[in-house]
Short mmCIF file of C-alpha atoms in Angstrom, two decimals:
data_model
loop_
_atom_site.label_atom_id
_atom_site.label_comp_id
_atom_site.label_asym_id
_atom_site.label_seq_id
_atom_site.Cartn_x
_atom_site.Cartn_y
_atom_site.Cartn_z
CA ASP L 1 44.35 -10.88 -83.43
CA GLU L 2 45.14 -7.39 -82.21
CA ASP L 3 46.18 -6.26 -85.67
CA PHE L 4 42.79 -7.12 -87.05
CA GLU L 5 40.66 -5.56 -84.35
CA ARG L 6 39.28 -2.16 -85.20
CA ARG L 7 39.38 -0.69 -81.69
CA ASP L 8 39.78 3.11 -81.91
CA GLN L 9 39.81 3.48 -85.66
CA ARG L 10 36.92 5.58 -86.87
CA TYR L 11 35.72 6.21 -90.37
CA LYS L 12 36.05 9.93 -91.01
CA GLY L 13 35.39 9.84 -94.73
CA GLN L 14 38.92 8.88 -95.75
CA GLN L 15 39.62 7.08 -99.00
CA TYR L 16 41.60 3.96 -99.77
CA SER L 17 44.67 5.80 -101.05
CA HIS L 18 46.21 5.65 -97.58
CA LEU L 19 45.90 1.88 -97.47
CA TYR L 20 47.68 1.50 -100.79
CA TYR L 21 50.33 4.00 -99.74
CA CYS L 22 51.09 2.10 -96.53
CA ARG L 23 51.21 -1.16 -98.46
CA LEU L 24 53.62 0.18 -101.06
CA HIS L 25 55.81 1.81 -98.43
CA LYS L 26 56.13 -1.39 -96.42
CA PHE L 27 56.96 -3.56 -99.40
CA ARG L 28 59.36 -1.07 -100.95
CA GLU L 29 61.76 -1.64 -98.07
CA VAL L 30 61.38 -5.42 -98.26
CA LEU L 31 61.74 -5.59 -102.03
CA GLY L 32 64.56 -3.07 -102.00
CA SER L 33 66.70 -5.32 -99.84
CA ILE L 34 65.81 -8.45 -101.86
CA VAL L 35 66.72 -6.69 -105.10
CA GLN L 36 70.00 -5.46 -103.64
CA SER L 37 71.02 -8.95 -102.64
CA SER L 38 69.93 -10.74 -105.81
CA LEU L 39 70.65 -8.08 -108.43
CA PRO L 40 73.38 -5.94 -106.89
CA ARG L 41 74.44 -3.91 -109.91
CA VAL L 42 70.99 -3.06 -111.18
CA PRO L 43 69.62 0.30 -110.03
CA VAL L 44 66.11 0.76 -108.71
CA SER L 45 64.45 3.48 -110.70
CA PRO L 46 61.23 5.42 -110.18
CA ILE L 47 58.80 4.86 -113.04
CA LEU L 48 59.06 8.44 -114.17
CA GLY L 49 62.80 8.05 -114.57
CA LEU L 50 62.57 5.16 -117.04
CA LYS L 51 64.60 5.56 -120.20
CA ASP L 52 64.61 3.56 -123.43
CA GLY L 53 66.79 0.52 -123.23
CA LYS L 54 68.10 1.24 -119.75
CA ARG L 55 68.00 -1.86 -117.58
CA CYS L 56 66.67 -1.25 -114.12
CA VAL L 57 64.27 -2.49 -111.49
CA VAL L 58 60.96 -0.84 -110.76
CA ILE L 59 58.98 -1.48 -107.59
CA GLY L 60 55.28 -0.77 -107.51
CA THR L 61 51.72 -1.96 -107.04
CA VAL L 62 50.22 -4.07 -109.80
CA TYR L 63 46.98 -3.04 -111.41
CA LYS L 64 45.40 -5.58 -113.71
CA GLN L 65 43.35 -4.04 -116.45
CA MET L 66 40.57 -6.55 -117.00
CA LYS L 67 38.15 -6.38 -119.87
CA LEU L 68 35.38 -8.29 -118.14
CA LYS L 69 35.68 -6.68 -114.75
CA PRO L 70 32.28 -5.33 -113.78
CA SER L 71 32.26 -1.58 -113.59
CA ILE L 72 29.51 0.72 -112.44
CA LEU L 73 30.05 2.82 -115.55
CA ASP L 74 28.87 0.02 -117.80
CA GLU L 75 25.31 0.91 -116.91
CA TYR L 76 25.78 4.26 -118.60
CA ALA L 77 27.49 2.98 -121.73
CA LYS L 78 25.44 3.60 -124.85
CA GLU L 79 26.38 0.34 -126.51
CA ARG L 80 26.49 -2.83 -124.50
CA THR L 81 29.59 -4.16 -126.18
CA LYS L 82 31.03 -5.88 -123.15
CA PRO L 83 31.20 -9.64 -123.67
CA LEU L 84 29.37 -11.68 -121.09
CA ALA L 85 31.35 -12.93 -118.16
CA THR L 86 30.43 -15.91 -116.05
CA ALA L 87 29.68 -15.19 -112.43
CA SER L 88 32.67 -17.17 -111.30
CA SER L 89 35.49 -15.82 -113.43
CA PHE L 90 36.30 -12.50 -115.01
CA MET L 91 39.41 -13.57 -116.86
CA HIS L 92 40.02 -12.63 -120.46
CA SER L 93 42.93 -13.21 -122.79
CA GLU L 94 43.37 -9.47 -123.36
CA ASP L 95 44.03 -8.58 -119.71
CA TYR L 96 47.29 -6.78 -119.08
CA LEU L 97 49.25 -5.59 -116.08
CA VAL L 98 50.21 -2.05 -115.18
CA LEU L 99 52.78 -1.26 -112.51
CA GLU L 100 52.17 1.86 -110.47
CA ASP L 101 54.44 3.55 -107.98
CA ALA L 102 54.42 6.94 -106.30
CA SER L 103 55.53 8.77 -109.44
CA GLY L 104 53.65 7.16 -112.30
CA ARG L 105 52.47 4.02 -114.00
CA VAL L 106 53.78 1.86 -116.80
CA LYS L 107 52.42 -1.10 -118.73
CA LEU L 108 54.27 -4.38 -118.28
CA VAL L 109 54.92 -6.38 -121.42
CA GLY L 110 56.92 -9.44 -122.26
CA SER L 111 56.50 -13.18 -122.41
CA MET L 112 57.63 -13.57 -118.79
CA ILE L 113 54.44 -11.90 -117.69
CA VAL L 114 51.40 -14.13 -117.48
CA PRO L 115 48.61 -11.79 -116.38
CA SER L 116 46.38 -14.62 -115.21
CA ASN L 117 48.78 -15.40 -112.38
CA TYR L 118 48.62 -11.93 -110.86
CA VAL L 119 45.93 -9.73 -109.37
CA THR L 120 45.47 -6.06 -108.63
CA GLY L 121 46.98 -4.91 -105.39
CA ILE L 122 50.15 -6.95 -105.02
CA VAL L 123 53.48 -5.17 -104.76
CA ILE L 124 56.30 -6.61 -106.82
CA ALA L 125 59.62 -5.61 -108.30
CA ALA L 126 60.13 -6.01 -112.04
CA TRP L 127 63.56 -6.25 -113.60
CA GLY L 128 63.71 -5.24 -117.22
CA GLN L 129 64.13 -2.27 -119.47
CA GLY L 130 62.00 0.56 -120.73
CA GLY L 131 60.60 -0.06 -124.17
CA LYS L 132 60.18 2.40 -127.04
CA ASP L 133 56.42 2.82 -126.70
CA GLY L 134 56.70 3.69 -123.05
CA ASP L 135 56.06 0.12 -121.97
CA PHE L 136 58.32 -1.83 -119.67
CA PHE L 137 59.73 -5.04 -121.06
CA VAL L 138 60.03 -7.46 -118.15
CA ARG L 139 62.81 -10.00 -117.79
CA GLN L 140 62.03 -11.18 -114.31
CA ILE L 141 59.41 -10.59 -111.66
CA ILE L 142 60.66 -10.50 -108.08
CA GLU L 143 58.08 -11.21 -105.41
CA PRO L 144 58.64 -10.60 -101.71
CA GLY L 145 58.59 -14.35 -101.01
CA LEU L 146 57.68 -16.07 -97.77
CA PRO L 147 58.11 -13.81 -94.75
CA PRO L 148 60.50 -14.75 -91.94
CA GLN L 149 59.28 -17.64 -89.85
CA SER L 150 60.10 -18.48 -86.27
CA PRO L 151 61.51 -21.98 -85.94
CA LEU L 152 59.15 -24.82 -85.02
CA PRO L 153 59.54 -25.95 -81.44
CA SER L 154 60.76 -29.51 -81.26
CA ILE L 155 58.70 -31.96 -79.26
CA THR L 156 60.50 -32.74 -76.03
CA GLY L 157 59.50 -34.22 -72.75
CA LYS L 158 57.63 -37.31 -71.76
CA PRO L 159 53.98 -37.81 -72.65
CA ALA L 160 51.57 -36.75 -69.94
CA CYS L 161 49.86 -40.12 -69.80
CA PRO L 162 51.97 -43.27 -70.22
CA TYR L 163 49.09 -45.05 -71.99
CA LEU L 164 48.93 -42.46 -74.71
CA LYS L 165 50.49 -43.84 -77.84
CA PHE L 166 50.69 -40.52 -79.60
CA ARG L 167 51.87 -37.50 -77.67
CA ASP L 168 50.55 -35.15 -80.25
CA LYS L 169 47.95 -32.49 -79.68
CA TYR L 170 45.35 -31.95 -82.33
CA VAL L 171 43.63 -28.76 -83.40
CA ALA L 172 40.25 -29.28 -85.05
CA LEU L 173 39.21 -26.94 -87.86
CA VAL L 174 35.69 -26.81 -89.22
CA SER L 175 33.83 -24.27 -91.33
CA GLY L 176 30.56 -23.77 -93.12
CA LEU L 177 28.27 -25.29 -90.50
CA ARG L 178 25.44 -23.13 -91.87
CA ILE L 179 23.01 -23.82 -89.08
CA GLY L 180 19.58 -22.63 -90.14
CA SER L 181 19.95 -23.43 -93.81
CA ASP L 182 18.20 -26.20 -95.69
CA HIS L 183 21.26 -28.32 -96.37
CA CYS L 184 22.45 -28.33 -92.83
CA ASN L 185 22.11 -31.74 -91.20
CA PRO L 186 21.81 -31.33 -87.43
CA LEU L 187 22.66 -34.99 -86.91
CA GLN L 188 26.06 -34.52 -88.50
CA ILE L 189 26.82 -31.52 -86.32
CA GLN L 190 25.77 -33.43 -83.23
CA LEU L 191 28.02 -36.33 -84.25
CA LEU L 192 30.93 -33.93 -84.59
CA VAL L 193 30.23 -32.42 -81.18
CA ASP L 194 29.92 -35.84 -79.58
CA HIS L 195 33.16 -36.96 -81.13
CA LEU L 196 35.04 -33.88 -80.03
CA THR L 197 33.75 -34.09 -76.49
CA GLY L 198 34.52 -37.77 -76.22
CA HIS L 199 31.01 -39.14 -76.00
CA LEU L 200 31.47 -41.43 -78.97
CA GLY L 201 33.27 -44.63 -79.57
CA ASP L 202 35.33 -47.00 -77.48
CA GLU L 203 38.34 -46.20 -75.34
CA GLN L 204 40.72 -45.80 -78.25
CA GLU L 205 38.46 -43.32 -79.99
CA GLN L 206 38.01 -41.48 -76.76
CA MET L 207 41.79 -41.26 -76.34
CA LEU L 208 41.98 -39.67 -79.77
CA SER L 209 39.25 -37.19 -78.88
CA ALA L 210 41.07 -36.38 -75.68
CA GLN L 211 44.04 -35.18 -77.72
CA VAL L 212 42.00 -32.51 -79.47
CA VAL L 213 42.95 -29.35 -77.64
CA ARG L 214 41.18 -26.65 -79.61
CA LEU L 215 38.36 -26.16 -82.08
CA ILE L 216 38.36 -23.38 -84.66
CA VAL L 217 35.08 -22.62 -86.40
CA ALA L 218 36.18 -20.82 -89.53
CA GLY L 219 33.17 -18.84 -90.64
CA ASN L 220 29.68 -19.27 -92.05
CA SER L 221 28.33 -21.00 -88.98
CA LEU L 222 24.95 -19.39 -89.42
CA ASP L 223 22.55 -19.00 -92.25
CA VAL L 224 20.44 -15.99 -91.46
CA GLN L 225 17.30 -15.68 -93.52
CA TYR L 226 17.81 -12.24 -94.95
CA ASN L 227 14.53 -12.21 -96.83
CA LEU L 228 12.76 -11.74 -93.51
CA LEU L 229 14.64 -8.50 -92.95
CA ALA L 230 12.74 -6.65 -95.64
CA GLY L 231 12.51 -3.43 -93.70
CA GLN L 232 9.04 -3.94 -92.35
CA ALA L 233 8.14 -4.84 -88.80
CA ILE L 234 8.94 -8.48 -88.13
CA SER L 235 6.13 -10.62 -86.78
CA ALA L 236 6.68 -12.77 -83.71
CA LYS L 237 6.78 -15.93 -85.79
CA ASP L 238 9.44 -14.47 -88.10
CA GLN L 239 11.42 -13.25 -85.12
CA ALA L 240 11.51 -16.78 -83.80
CA ARG L 241 12.69 -18.00 -87.20
CA LEU L 242 15.48 -15.46 -87.23
CA THR L 243 16.77 -16.26 -83.79
CA GLU L 244 16.37 -20.05 -83.96
CA PRO L 245 19.66 -20.71 -85.79
CA VAL L 246 21.59 -18.52 -83.36
CA LYS L 247 20.16 -20.35 -80.37
CA GLU L 248 20.95 -23.69 -81.97
CA LEU L 249 24.53 -22.62 -82.64
CA ASP L 250 24.84 -21.45 -79.06
CA ILE L 251 23.72 -24.85 -77.78
CA VAL L 252 26.24 -26.60 -80.03
CA LEU L 253 29.04 -24.29 -78.96
CA THR L 254 28.21 -24.57 -75.28
CA GLN L 255 28.64 -28.33 -75.46
CA VAL L 256 32.05 -28.03 -77.08
CA THR L 257 33.23 -25.08 -75.00
CA ALA L 258 32.68 -27.13 -71.89
CA ALA L 259 35.29 -29.56 -73.20
CA MET L 260 37.94 -27.46 -74.96
CA PRO L 261 38.81 -23.91 -76.08
CA VAL L 262 36.72 -22.83 -79.04
CA ASP L 263 37.47 -19.94 -81.39
CA ILE L 264 34.62 -18.82 -83.62
CA MET L 265 35.38 -16.65 -86.64
CA PRO L 266 32.80 -14.68 -88.61
CA GLY L 267 32.27 -15.53 -92.25
CA ALA L 268 30.64 -13.95 -95.26
CA ASN L 269 27.12 -14.93 -94.21
CA ASP L 270 27.42 -14.43 -90.48
CA PRO L 271 25.87 -11.55 -88.56
CA ALA L 272 29.10 -9.58 -88.36
CA ASN L 273 30.28 -6.52 -90.26
CA PHE L 274 30.82 -6.85 -93.98
CA THR L 275 34.17 -5.16 -94.44
CA LEU L 276 37.39 -7.06 -93.86
CA PRO L 277 38.89 -7.53 -91.33
CA GLN L 278 35.62 -8.77 -89.89
CA GLN L 279 35.20 -7.98 -86.23
CA PRO L 280 34.39 -10.71 -83.70
CA LEU L 281 30.80 -11.90 -83.40
CA HIS L 282 29.20 -10.25 -80.42
CA LYS L 283 29.06 -12.16 -77.15
CA CYS L 284 25.36 -11.49 -76.74
CA LEU L 285 24.72 -13.95 -79.58
CA PHE L 286 26.14 -16.76 -77.46
CA PRO L 287 24.81 -16.34 -73.93
CA GLY L 288 25.53 -19.95 -73.06
CA ALA L 289 28.94 -20.40 -74.61
CA SER L 290 30.37 -17.02 -73.61
CA ALA L 291 29.89 -17.92 -69.96
CA TYR L 292 32.91 -20.21 -70.33
CA SER L 293 36.38 -18.75 -70.32
CA THR L 294 37.37 -21.20 -73.07
CA PHE L 295 35.15 -19.41 -75.56
CA LEU L 296 36.77 -16.87 -77.83
CA SER L 297 35.04 -14.81 -80.48
CA ALA L 298 37.76 -14.10 -83.01
CA THR L 299 38.24 -11.77 -85.97
CA ASN L 300 38.44 -12.85 -89.57
CA PRO L 301 41.39 -13.27 -90.39
CA HIS L 302 42.37 -15.03 -87.17
CA ARG L 303 45.90 -15.45 -85.92
CA PHE L 304 46.82 -17.43 -82.84
CA GLU L 305 49.65 -19.41 -81.39
CA LEU L 306 49.61 -22.82 -79.77
CA ASP L 307 52.71 -24.34 -78.21
CA GLY L 308 54.97 -22.16 -80.30
CA ILE L 309 53.18 -23.01 -83.55
CA GLU L 310 51.63 -20.05 -85.33
CA PHE L 311 48.28 -20.47 -87.01
CA LEU L 312 46.74 -17.99 -89.39
CA GLY L 313 43.52 -18.38 -91.31
CA THR L 314 40.53 -16.75 -92.93
CA SER L 315 36.95 -17.70 -93.60
CA GLY L 316 37.62 -17.94 -97.32
CA GLN L 317 36.60 -14.56 -98.74
CA ASN L 318 40.14 -13.68 -99.82
CA VAL L 319 40.71 -16.92 -101.72
CA ASP L 320 37.26 -16.87 -103.32
CA ASP L 321 37.99 -13.44 -104.71
CA LEU L 322 41.39 -14.51 -106.00
CA GLU L 323 39.72 -17.39 -107.80
CA LYS L 324 37.52 -14.98 -109.70
CA TYR L 325 40.34 -12.76 -110.86
CA SER L 326 43.23 -15.11 -111.43
CA GLU L 327 43.91 -18.64 -112.54
CA ALA L 328 45.42 -21.41 -110.52
CA LYS L 329 45.22 -25.15 -110.57
CA ASP L 330 43.72 -25.35 -107.09
CA VAL L 331 42.95 -23.42 -103.95
CA ILE L 332 46.23 -24.32 -102.29
CA GLU L 333 48.13 -22.68 -105.12
CA LEU L 334 46.20 -19.46 -104.52
CA MET L 335 47.01 -19.66 -100.83
CA GLU L 336 50.64 -20.25 -101.70
CA ARG L 337 50.61 -17.15 -103.86
CA THR L 338 49.23 -15.03 -101.04
CA LEU L 339 52.08 -16.25 -98.88
CA ARG L 340 54.66 -15.43 -101.54
CA TRP L 341 53.13 -12.00 -102.03
CA ARG L 342 53.16 -11.61 -98.23
CA HIS L 343 49.61 -10.32 -98.34
CA ILE L 344 46.52 -12.20 -97.19
CA ALA L 345 43.99 -10.29 -99.29
CA PRO L 346 45.70 -8.34 -102.08
CA THR L 347 42.47 -7.58 -103.91
CA ALA L 348 41.10 -6.07 -100.73
CA PRO L 349 39.82 -2.61 -101.52
CA ASP L 350 39.64 -3.20 -105.27
CA THR L 351 37.36 -6.15 -105.86
CA LEU L 352 37.13 -7.97 -102.56
CA ALA L 353 34.17 -5.96 -101.49
CA GLY L 354 34.71 -4.12 -98.32
CA CYS L 355 37.95 -3.32 -96.61
CA PHE L 356 38.16 -0.80 -93.84
CA PRO L 357 40.06 2.28 -95.07
CA TYR L 358 42.94 2.29 -92.64
CA THR L 359 45.09 5.41 -92.73
CA ASP L 360 48.19 4.27 -90.90
CA LYS L 361 48.73 0.61 -91.74
CA ASP L 362 47.68 -2.30 -93.89
CA PRO L 363 46.75 -5.12 -91.51
CA PHE L 364 46.81 -7.85 -94.16
CA VAL L 365 50.54 -7.58 -94.79
CA LEU L 366 52.30 -10.65 -93.43
CA ASP L 367 55.31 -9.77 -91.31
CA THR L 368 55.88 -13.28 -90.04
CA CYS L 369 55.09 -16.55 -91.71
CA PRO L 370 52.60 -18.83 -89.98
CA HIS L 371 53.31 -22.54 -89.59
CA VAL L 372 49.75 -23.50 -90.40
CA TYR L 373 47.73 -21.44 -92.86
CA PHE L 374 44.07 -22.35 -93.30
CA CYS L 375 41.19 -21.11 -95.36
CA GLY L 376 37.57 -22.01 -94.66
CA ASN L 377 34.46 -22.61 -96.74
CA GLN L 378 36.10 -24.23 -99.70
CA LYS L 379 34.70 -26.90 -101.97
CA SER L 380 36.90 -29.75 -100.82
CA PHE L 381 39.59 -30.69 -98.37
CA MET L 382 43.12 -30.14 -99.61
CA SER L 383 46.41 -29.80 -97.89
CA ARG L 384 50.00 -29.27 -98.91
CA LEU L 385 53.35 -28.34 -97.44
CA VAL L 386 54.45 -25.04 -98.93
CA THR L 387 58.17 -24.33 -98.93
CA GLY L 388 59.99 -21.10 -99.34
CA MET L 389 63.22 -20.53 -101.20
CA TYR L 390 65.09 -22.08 -98.31
CA ILE L 391 63.94 -25.54 -97.33
CA TRP L 392 63.57 -24.72 -93.66
CA LYS L 393 60.58 -22.43 -94.16
CA LEU L 394 57.61 -24.78 -94.17
CA VAL L 395 53.97 -23.89 -94.07
CA ARG L 396 51.14 -26.36 -93.92
CA ALA L 397 48.38 -24.91 -96.11
CA ILE L 398 44.92 -26.36 -95.52
CA SER L 399 41.68 -25.71 -97.31
CA ILE L 400 38.75 -26.59 -95.05
CA PRO L 401 35.65 -27.91 -96.83
CA ARG L 402 32.17 -26.71 -96.06
CA PHE L 403 30.74 -28.91 -93.34
CA CYS L 404 27.16 -28.65 -94.57
CA ASP L 405 28.17 -30.11 -97.95
CA SER L 406 30.90 -32.56 -97.04
CA GLY L 407 30.47 -33.40 -93.38
CA THR L 408 34.22 -33.19 -92.97
CA ALA L 409 36.25 -31.50 -90.27
CA VAL L 410 40.02 -31.21 -90.34
CA MET L 411 42.46 -32.08 -87.58
CA VAL L 412 46.02 -30.84 -87.52
CA THR L 413 48.69 -32.28 -85.28
CA CYS L 414 51.10 -29.97 -83.60
CA SER L 415 54.22 -31.98 -84.22
CA ASP L 416 57.30 -31.48 -86.32
CA ARG L 417 55.88 -32.80 -89.51
CA LEU L 418 52.48 -31.17 -89.13
CA PHE L 419 50.77 -34.27 -90.37
CA VAL L 420 47.12 -33.73 -91.17
CA GLY L 421 44.31 -36.20 -90.66
CA PHE L 422 40.64 -35.62 -91.37
CA GLN L 423 37.45 -36.96 -89.96
CA HIS L 424 34.65 -37.91 -92.24
CA ARG L 425 31.25 -38.11 -90.68
CA MET C 1 52.85 5.45 -121.68
CA ALA C 2 54.36 6.63 -118.43
CA THR C 3 52.12 9.45 -117.28
CA LYS C 4 53.19 12.25 -115.00
CA LEU C 5 51.16 13.04 -111.93
CA THR C 6 50.99 16.81 -111.82
CA SER C 7 50.01 18.71 -108.74
CA VAL C 8 46.81 20.62 -109.07
CA LEU C 9 47.90 23.65 -107.14
CA LYS C 10 51.19 25.30 -107.92
CA PRO C 11 52.39 27.19 -104.86
CA ARG C 12 52.05 30.94 -105.01
CA LYS C 13 55.34 32.78 -104.89
CA LYS C 14 55.72 35.78 -102.61
CA GLY C 15 55.47 39.18 -104.18
CA MET C 16 53.89 38.02 -107.43
CA SER C 17 50.90 39.92 -108.63
CA PRO C 18 47.92 37.79 -109.57
CA GLN C 19 48.36 38.52 -113.26
CA LYS C 20 51.82 36.92 -113.31
CA LYS C 21 50.68 33.56 -111.97
CA LYS C 22 52.11 30.63 -113.85
CA LYS C 23 48.89 28.70 -114.31
CA LYS C 24 48.08 28.48 -118.00
CA ILE C 25 44.56 29.60 -118.65
CA ILE C 26 43.49 29.15 -122.24
CA LEU C 27 41.12 32.02 -122.75
CA SER C 28 38.67 32.31 -125.56
CA ASP C 29 37.92 35.68 -127.12
CA ALA C 30 34.88 36.09 -124.96
CA ASP C 31 36.90 35.42 -121.84
CA GLN C 32 39.56 37.92 -122.75
CA ALA C 33 36.91 40.55 -122.81
CA ILE C 34 36.31 40.00 -119.11
CA GLY C 35 37.98 42.66 -117.04
CA ALA C 36 41.10 42.03 -114.92
CA SER C 37 39.27 42.52 -111.62
CA GLU C 38 36.75 39.87 -112.48
CA LYS C 39 39.59 37.51 -113.34
CA ARG C 40 41.15 38.17 -109.94
CA VAL C 41 37.88 37.35 -108.23
CA ALA C 42 37.54 34.20 -110.32
CA ARG C 43 41.08 33.15 -109.39
CA ALA C 44 40.44 33.81 -105.73
CA LEU C 45 37.43 31.52 -105.91
CA VAL C 46 39.42 28.82 -107.69
CA TYR C 47 42.34 29.00 -105.25
CA PRO C 48 40.75 29.78 -101.91
CA SER C 49 43.47 30.18 -99.36
CA ALA C 50 43.28 29.61 -95.66
CA SER C 51 43.68 33.29 -95.01
CA SER C 52 42.20 36.21 -96.94
CA THR C 53 44.27 37.88 -99.60
CA ASP C 54 45.34 40.88 -97.58
CA VAL C 55 46.53 39.25 -94.36
CA ALA C 56 50.12 39.62 -93.07
CA GLU C 57 52.87 37.83 -95.00
CA ASP C 58 53.85 35.68 -91.99
CA GLU C 59 50.71 33.59 -92.22
CA ASP C 60 51.24 33.29 -95.93
CA ASP C 61 54.73 31.89 -95.32
CA VAL C 62 53.46 29.40 -92.78
CA GLU C 63 50.69 28.26 -95.08
CA GLU C 64 53.19 28.00 -97.93
CA MET C 65 55.44 25.72 -95.89
CA LEU C 66 52.52 23.54 -94.84
CA ARG C 67 51.33 23.24 -98.42
CA GLN C 68 54.76 22.09 -99.52
CA PHE C 69 54.55 19.43 -96.82
CA ASP C 70 51.08 18.43 -98.08
CA LEU C 71 52.25 18.00 -101.64
CA ASP C 72 55.38 16.02 -100.83
CA ALA C 73 54.65 12.60 -102.36
CA LYS C 74 57.10 10.88 -100.03
CA PHE C 75 54.69 11.16 -97.12
CA GLY C 76 51.68 9.82 -98.94
CA PRO C 77 48.27 11.27 -99.72
CA CYS C 78 47.27 14.38 -97.80
CA VAL C 79 43.47 14.21 -98.09
CA GLY C 80 41.58 12.35 -95.36
CA LEU C 81 44.09 13.02 -92.61
CA SER C 82 44.81 16.02 -90.52
CA ARG C 83 48.30 17.45 -91.05
CA ILE C 84 49.50 16.39 -87.62
CA GLU C 85 48.25 12.84 -88.19
CA ARG C 86 50.07 12.72 -91.50
CA TRP C 87 53.26 13.99 -89.86
CA GLU C 88 52.98 11.35 -87.14
CA ARG C 89 52.35 8.62 -89.67
CA ALA C 90 55.44 9.71 -91.61
CA GLN C 91 57.46 9.58 -88.43
CA ARG C 92 56.18 6.10 -87.54
CA HIS C 93 57.22 4.87 -90.96
CA GLY C 94 60.71 6.25 -90.41
CA LEU C 95 60.57 8.91 -93.12
CA CYS C 96 61.99 11.69 -90.87
CA PRO C 97 59.53 14.48 -91.62
CA PRO C 98 60.93 17.96 -90.87
CA GLN C 99 60.51 18.91 -87.24
CA ASN C 100 59.66 22.54 -87.98
CA ILE C 101 56.38 21.47 -89.59
CA ARG C 102 55.39 19.85 -86.32
CA ASP C 103 56.37 22.94 -84.36
CA VAL C 104 54.40 25.16 -86.66
CA LEU C 105 51.30 22.99 -86.39
CA GLU C 106 51.47 22.82 -82.62
CA ARG C 107 52.63 26.25 -81.57
CA VAL C 108 52.03 28.78 -84.29
CA GLY C 109 48.75 27.09 -85.13
CA GLY C 110 48.70 26.60 -88.87
CA GLU C 111 45.64 25.28 -90.61
CA PRO C 112 45.05 21.72 -89.24
CA ASN C 113 43.80 20.23 -92.51
CA CYS C 114 45.07 20.38 -96.03
CA LEU C 115 43.45 22.53 -98.67
CA TRP C 116 41.23 19.87 -100.13
CA GLU C 117 39.88 18.52 -96.87
CA GLY C 118 36.13 18.27 -97.07
CA ARG C 119 36.16 19.33 -100.71
CA VAL C 120 37.19 16.09 -102.42
#
């Protein structure tokens, strides 16, 4: 999590150009070596050096020119000619891609390019030739691909308890508790807590609960009533209504923290900062739970390691934004794309509202590939094994459904096959 | 169409009088009637330099070198960072920025920020 913590960085009025520069610089090296190995005789050319008909590779950041993308300047346009876009998708058939590097920009054309599969902010290499109109006719797009992954540890040793049938450890993932909202069902949350702490069921069920070693709460645990924060003085009754959900969440977390390590991540609606990477929720919100050493307030995105298995996940803002600006058959495909682009939130300063303007690095670039990649606050539970070009790079991608809507939490085993089971309450 | 990113400020060459500057100014008839001294003042306002126009040439050289470092696209954008921070970032990324820039910024004491700092 250290990469995502803000620590000494201060906002001094800098712009986002540094973030994009760091991103392009990092990927140029990666893509340069990939291009050299796969297309050895093709030169890499700066965009300004493109000539008609000359075949070369250009490396740059993609910018997707979208007709329906909301722009602040539309308010000043004399004629409202912009066609209406739905709130959930800004795609249009006339969108096109522009590739931009340090020297210039060029429009990408060709049938190989399907603009709906790409978003602004990814760095790719394009193999093709310069066209007559100054466009670049693309033959092949080269993406960075899955980053290097450390090998999975193999399960060795005898089980701790001879009665235990399965030696596996489970990690429980839940998101979207939304305590304090109208659709939240406190009974469901209490059932989940009882199950995790082993207060439910017969001996066999309790054995299963005993194997759960960690709980990750992936965002949107609270539903703060923002309409009460209208800027006027808050009455005592309203104050109680504001703090009630937080106290309830603290009680829930204290029960679980007493049993196992708990990591809580902030989400889009939680009382944390708005810009990504979101900083950990403050300990003062959880006076009961933070007394335990097993309690960890984590950043969003959250990266941790358990028994040699690397986990990485977000509270869902990155994937929700990708859904608005690109097309994919499901959420897992979007997550797979972020892995192949080696960037957790490529739309970050552009449309994904709020990204801290780092000057020296881009924290969302993936240097190593996680073994389990999760994303919270999605519509439904989905899971798939994502493979890289070489069969030994495997990532288990999981989309965690909202608990307030589905009542479902996800459990992942830490074994070789990363088999996933889910609990429905 | 591939567009060229041009630098806003072309570096001033030593020994050139203000009238011989290379910046193309398209003047209308009314503008041409303005006297040369007023043009010089106008240019001084458009290109404010770290030092005043009649300071020693050494400082001019130093500033010139630092401006070349600012405009070098290899090291990224120059606005929003102090020059030393930009040099250190370039070094961390393995771009081997010239050591004399660092020496100048630390010892001789060139201007810490680039020309557009606080203005953009």
